[in-house]
mmCIF file of C-alpha atoms in Angstrom:
data_model
loop_
_atom_site.group_PDB
_atom_site.id
_atom_site.type_symbol
_atom_site.label_atom_id
_atom_site.label_comp_id
_atom_site.label_asym_id
_atom_site.label_seq_id
_atom_site.Cartn_x
_atom_site.Cartn_y
_atom_site.Cartn_z
ATOM 1 C CA MET Y 15 0.252 -0.204 -0.328
ATOM 2 C CA PRO Y 16 1.001 3.363 -0.952
ATOM 3 C CA LEU Y 17 1.142 6.660 0.761
ATOM 4 C CA ASP Y 18 -1.383 8.561 -1.036
ATOM 5 C CA PRO Y 19 0.471 10.517 -4.053
ATOM 6 C CA GLN Y 20 -0.500 13.782 -2.523
ATOM 7 C CA LEU Y 21 0.916 13.562 0.071
ATOM 8 C CA ARG Y 22 3.629 11.644 -0.823
ATOM 9 C CA GLN Y 23 4.652 15.021 -2.889
ATOM 10 C CA LEU Y 24 3.839 17.460 -0.168
ATOM 11 C CA ALA Y 25 6.618 15.541 1.499
ATOM 12 C CA LEU Y 26 8.845 15.258 -1.199
ATOM 13 C CA ALA Y 27 7.850 19.491 -1.373
ATOM 14 C CA THR Y 28 8.634 19.915 3.113
ATOM 15 C CA LYS Y 29 12.917 20.797 3.936
ATOM 16 C CA GLY Y 30 14.456 17.382 5.377
ATOM 17 C CA PHE Y 31 17.002 14.814 4.138
ATOM 18 C CA MET Y 32 14.386 11.818 3.262
ATOM 19 C CA PRO Y 33 15.510 9.662 -0.064
ATOM 20 C CA PRO Y 34 11.550 9.310 -1.766
ATOM 21 C CA ASP Y 35 12.833 5.326 -2.136
ATOM 22 C CA GLU Y 36 14.423 5.360 1.936
ATOM 23 C CA GLY Y 37 10.327 7.688 2.923
ATOM 24 C CA ASP Y 38 8.522 5.021 0.432
ATOM 25 C CA ALA Y 39 10.331 2.225 2.598
ATOM 26 C CA LEU Y 40 10.301 4.047 5.669
ATOM 27 C CA PHE Y 41 5.637 4.103 5.020
ATOM 28 C CA GLU Y 42 6.369 0.260 4.663
ATOM 29 C CA ALA Y 43 7.819 -0.934 7.215
ATOM 30 C CA ALA Y 44 5.686 1.593 9.345
ATOM 31 C CA LEU Y 45 2.426 -0.459 8.393
ATOM 32 C CA ALA Y 46 3.887 -3.357 8.552
ATOM 33 C CA ALA Y 47 4.667 -2.680 12.510
ATOM 34 C CA GLY Y 48 2.245 -1.284 12.716
ATOM 35 C CA ALA Y 49 -0.177 -5.072 11.812
ATOM 36 C CA ALA Y 50 2.289 -6.802 14.588
ATOM 37 C CA VAL Y 51 2.424 -4.793 17.507
ATOM 38 C CA HIS Y 52 -1.221 -2.869 18.096
ATOM 39 C CA GLY Y 53 -1.861 0.031 19.641
ATOM 40 C CA ALA Y 54 1.166 0.618 20.757
ATOM 41 C CA PRO Y 55 2.709 4.959 19.952
ATOM 42 C CA TRP Y 56 5.149 5.414 17.590
ATOM 43 C CA VAL Y 57 8.062 7.798 18.094
ATOM 44 C CA GLU Y 58 10.496 9.712 15.762
ATOM 45 C CA VAL Y 59 14.323 11.548 17.012
ATOM 46 C CA GLY Y 60 14.565 13.939 15.237
ATOM 47 C CA SER Y 61 11.752 15.516 12.505
ATOM 48 C CA TYR Y 62 14.074 19.075 10.906
ATOM 49 C CA CYS Y 63 11.236 19.842 9.281
ATOM 50 C CA GLY Y 64 7.845 17.185 9.159
ATOM 51 C CA ARG Y 65 9.953 15.164 6.210
ATOM 52 C CA SER Y 66 9.992 11.663 6.411
ATOM 53 C CA THR Y 67 6.753 12.873 9.736
ATOM 54 C CA ILE Y 68 4.242 12.578 6.404
ATOM 55 C CA TRP Y 69 5.288 9.665 6.156
ATOM 56 C CA LEU Y 70 5.553 7.892 9.061
ATOM 57 C CA GLY Y 71 2.155 10.434 10.164
ATOM 58 C CA ALA Y 72 -0.040 8.724 7.297
ATOM 59 C CA ALA Y 73 0.990 5.405 8.377
ATOM 60 C CA ALA Y 74 0.296 5.977 12.056
ATOM 61 C CA ARG Y 75 -3.083 6.821 11.122
ATOM 62 C CA THR Y 76 -3.828 3.902 8.528
ATOM 63 C CA ALA Y 77 -1.788 1.623 11.545
ATOM 64 C CA GLY Y 78 -5.064 3.707 14.830
ATOM 65 C CA THR Y 79 -1.820 4.797 16.256
ATOM 66 C CA HIS Y 80 0.016 8.159 17.593
ATOM 67 C CA LEU Y 81 3.357 8.725 16.055
ATOM 68 C CA PHE Y 82 5.719 11.495 18.457
ATOM 69 C CA ALA Y 83 7.412 13.584 16.755
ATOM 70 C CA VAL Y 84 10.474 14.401 19.595
ATOM 71 C CA ASP Y 85 13.250 17.240 18.835
ATOM 72 C CA HIS Y 86 14.530 19.569 20.476
ATOM 73 C CA HIS Y 87 14.169 21.733 16.613
ATOM 74 C CA ARG Y 88 17.171 23.894 17.024
ATOM 75 C CA GLY Y 89 18.838 21.814 14.566
ATOM 76 C CA SER Y 90 22.226 18.380 15.034
ATOM 77 C CA GLU Y 91 25.693 20.170 14.981
ATOM 78 C CA GLU Y 92 26.169 19.095 11.547
ATOM 79 C CA ASN Y 93 22.419 22.174 10.447
ATOM 80 C CA GLN Y 94 24.114 24.467 11.632
ATOM 81 C CA ALA Y 95 25.642 28.276 10.407
ATOM 82 C CA GLY Y 96 28.900 26.647 8.489
ATOM 83 C CA TRP Y 97 27.731 22.612 8.188
ATOM 84 C CA GLU Y 98 27.564 21.800 5.193
ATOM 85 C CA HIS Y 99 23.852 20.731 5.559
ATOM 86 C CA HIS Y 100 23.071 24.434 7.147
ATOM 87 C CA ASP Y 101 20.235 26.455 5.782
ATOM 88 C CA THR Y 102 19.777 30.244 6.647
ATOM 89 C CA GLU Y 103 15.276 29.441 6.133
ATOM 90 C CA VAL Y 104 15.170 27.599 9.222
ATOM 91 C CA VAL Y 105 17.384 30.383 11.786
ATOM 92 C CA ASP Y 106 15.042 33.198 13.792
ATOM 93 C CA ALA Y 107 17.253 35.967 12.963
ATOM 94 C CA GLY Y 108 15.429 37.318 16.914
ATOM 95 C CA VAL Y 109 17.171 34.888 19.084
ATOM 96 C CA GLY Y 110 20.052 34.356 16.490
ATOM 97 C CA LYS Y 111 19.649 30.006 16.274
ATOM 98 C CA MET Y 112 17.882 27.951 14.107
ATOM 99 C CA ASP Y 113 13.421 27.060 14.737
ATOM 100 C CA THR Y 114 11.941 25.086 12.476
ATOM 101 C CA LEU Y 115 9.215 24.016 14.808
ATOM 102 C CA PRO Y 116 7.765 26.210 12.462
ATOM 103 C CA PHE Y 117 7.950 24.895 9.471
ATOM 104 C CA PHE Y 118 7.322 21.460 10.912
ATOM 105 C CA ARG Y 119 4.068 22.524 12.458
ATOM 106 C CA ARG Y 120 2.664 23.575 8.628
ATOM 107 C CA ALA Y 121 4.185 20.370 7.302
ATOM 108 C CA ILE Y 122 1.844 18.530 9.722
ATOM 109 C CA HIS Y 123 -0.760 20.552 9.180
ATOM 110 C CA ASP Y 124 -0.781 20.615 5.359
ATOM 111 C CA ALA Y 125 -0.873 17.267 5.505
ATOM 112 C CA GLY Y 126 -3.148 17.291 7.418
ATOM 113 C CA LEU Y 127 -2.140 15.172 10.122
ATOM 114 C CA GLU Y 128 -2.578 16.130 13.182
ATOM 115 C CA ASP Y 129 -5.078 14.399 14.266
ATOM 116 C CA ALA Y 130 -1.635 11.926 14.130
ATOM 117 C CA VAL Y 131 0.563 13.376 14.604
ATOM 118 C CA ILE Y 132 2.030 15.144 18.529
ATOM 119 C CA GLY Y 133 5.463 16.858 18.279
ATOM 120 C CA VAL Y 134 7.378 16.488 21.118
ATOM 121 C CA VAL Y 135 9.133 19.723 21.987
ATOM 122 C CA GLY Y 136 12.574 19.059 23.316
ATOM 123 C CA ALA Y 137 15.920 17.427 24.008
ATOM 124 C CA SER Y 138 15.517 13.556 22.537
ATOM 125 C CA PRO Y 139 18.135 11.729 25.827
ATOM 126 C CA SER Y 140 15.521 14.479 28.347
ATOM 127 C CA VAL Y 141 12.113 13.354 27.132
ATOM 128 C CA ALA Y 142 13.203 9.617 26.747
ATOM 129 C CA ARG Y 143 14.410 8.887 30.844
ATOM 130 C CA HIS Y 144 11.296 10.243 31.177
ATOM 131 C CA TRP Y 145 8.915 7.194 28.799
ATOM 132 C CA THR Y 146 7.760 4.151 30.143
ATOM 133 C CA THR Y 147 5.399 2.937 26.760
ATOM 134 C CA PRO Y 148 6.855 0.351 24.206
ATOM 135 C CA ILE Y 149 6.896 1.922 21.624
ATOM 136 C CA GLY Y 150 5.806 -0.934 17.925
ATOM 137 C CA PHE Y 151 7.968 1.553 15.567
ATOM 138 C CA LEU Y 152 10.386 3.921 17.002
ATOM 139 C CA PHE Y 153 12.645 5.732 13.201
ATOM 140 C CA ILE Y 154 15.622 7.511 14.521
ATOM 141 C CA ASP Y 155 17.479 9.984 12.659
ATOM 142 C CA GLY Y 156 18.577 12.897 15.484
ATOM 143 C CA GLY Y 157 21.929 14.300 15.386
ATOM 144 C CA HIS Y 158 24.117 12.638 13.651
ATOM 145 C CA GLY Y 159 27.858 13.475 16.311
ATOM 146 C CA ASP Y 160 28.813 10.594 17.984
ATOM 147 C CA GLU Y 161 27.537 11.022 21.881
ATOM 148 C CA PRO Y 162 24.160 11.978 20.240
ATOM 149 C CA ALA Y 163 23.399 9.175 18.250
ATOM 150 C CA ARG Y 164 25.012 7.493 21.064
ATOM 151 C CA LEU Y 165 22.614 9.130 23.162
ATOM 152 C CA ASP Y 166 20.006 8.411 20.996
ATOM 153 C CA TYR Y 167 20.301 4.717 21.221
ATOM 154 C CA GLU Y 168 20.426 4.155 25.223
ATOM 155 C CA GLY Y 169 17.669 6.648 25.897
ATOM 156 C CA TRP Y 170 14.815 5.054 22.767
ATOM 157 C CA ALA Y 171 16.059 1.167 21.775
ATOM 158 C CA HIS Y 172 15.326 -0.509 24.607
ATOM 159 C CA LEU Y 173 11.679 0.683 24.534
ATOM 160 C CA VAL Y 174 10.583 -1.323 21.911
ATOM 161 C CA ALA Y 175 8.087 -3.699 22.175
ATOM 162 C CA PRO Y 176 8.665 -7.363 21.564
ATOM 163 C CA GLY Y 177 8.033 -7.711 17.501
ATOM 164 C CA GLY Y 178 8.785 -4.142 17.712
ATOM 165 C CA THR Y 179 10.547 -2.287 14.701
ATOM 166 C CA LEU Y 180 13.867 0.331 15.251
ATOM 167 C CA ALA Y 181 14.407 2.464 11.976
ATOM 168 C CA ILE Y 182 17.602 4.124 11.290
ATOM 169 C CA HIS Y 183 18.273 6.571 9.180
ATOM 170 C CA ASP Y 184 21.731 7.306 7.528
ATOM 171 C CA VAL Y 185 23.492 3.728 8.083
ATOM 172 C CA PHE Y 186 26.893 4.412 6.091
ATOM 173 C CA PRO Y 187 29.321 1.071 6.789
ATOM 174 C CA ASP Y 188 31.104 2.648 4.270
ATOM 175 C CA PRO Y 189 33.125 5.492 4.711
ATOM 176 C CA ALA Y 190 33.070 7.084 1.929
ATOM 177 C CA ASP Y 191 29.601 6.603 1.832
ATOM 178 C CA GLY Y 192 28.441 8.991 5.161
ATOM 179 C CA GLY Y 193 29.303 10.292 8.455
ATOM 180 C CA ARG Y 194 29.959 7.013 10.645
ATOM 181 C CA PRO Y 195 27.734 7.708 14.009
ATOM 182 C CA PRO Y 196 24.365 6.276 13.793
ATOM 183 C CA TYR Y 197 26.503 3.483 12.103
ATOM 184 C CA GLU Y 198 28.774 2.472 14.751
ATOM 185 C CA GLN Y 199 26.495 4.113 17.720
ATOM 186 C CA ILE Y 200 23.130 2.525 16.879
ATOM 187 C CA TYR Y 201 22.954 -0.216 13.784
ATOM 188 C CA LEU Y 202 26.235 -2.042 15.002
ATOM 189 C CA PRO Y 203 25.155 -1.951 19.155
ATOM 190 C CA ALA Y 204 21.838 -2.835 18.425
ATOM 191 C CA MET Y 205 23.154 -6.502 16.051
ATOM 192 C CA ALA Y 206 24.893 -6.787 18.479
ATOM 193 C CA SER Y 207 22.295 -6.800 21.365
ATOM 194 C CA GLY Y 208 20.663 -9.556 19.886
ATOM 195 C CA ARG Y 209 17.287 -8.467 20.346
ATOM 196 C CA PHE Y 210 17.092 -7.204 17.168
ATOM 197 C CA ASP Y 211 16.916 -8.851 13.220
ATOM 198 C CA GLU Y 212 16.964 -6.714 10.320
ATOM 199 C CA MET Y 213 14.708 -7.029 7.973
ATOM 200 C CA SER Y 214 15.425 -4.221 5.283
ATOM 201 C CA VAL Y 215 17.631 -2.302 4.182
ATOM 202 C CA THR Y 216 16.537 0.491 1.360
ATOM 203 C CA GLY Y 217 19.883 2.922 0.691
ATOM 204 C CA SER Y 218 20.880 4.053 4.271
ATOM 205 C CA LEU Y 219 17.277 3.221 6.316
ATOM 206 C CA ARG Y 220 17.638 0.903 8.554
ATOM 207 C CA VAL Y 221 14.881 -1.456 9.626
ATOM 208 C CA LEU Y 222 15.465 -3.812 12.400
ATOM 209 C CA ARG Y 223 12.458 -5.639 14.016
ATOM 210 C CA ARG Y 224 12.868 -6.571 18.368
ATOM 211 C CA ARG Y 225 13.011 -10.265 19.003
#
């Protein structure tokens, strides 16, 4: 079941870094997770302006659950001024810092997904520290430095329910293809834990199933 073409077009028009084929694979994996684990909430760590959130929010609505989209909306290290992925359009001139929250809220509104997506504004480790509900689908696409990636894994992965799904973005086993932290700090620990089996690979997207 593919994403509605209009929603897909809106997702692709939203600022972000999710390639079309990986977004489609994320949507399909989320739908499968919804069928495997009924009723459990979903969590997205790192929403930026809402590009991937549209794919996930649409899947959450179909699955009859809610997606909690966690992001402090000040941008990751690689989004800051002087880095490759910096975008001056998302800088709040009044405070001199990035603020992607208005872009995120507009994207979710325009997609008609405000009933399915709950934005959680805060640092991932802080939110995870107080989260206790088992998660049916977890998508980690937060900060790509060593420490942020490690903290995302340590804070959230153990909360995935048995039969649930952990999806990880920007996994590059070959250093020539991209940054290493999501691979070294999230993917490898997850596979070494003995709790997850790899279900699919699409570009840099890895989908793992909790045993």
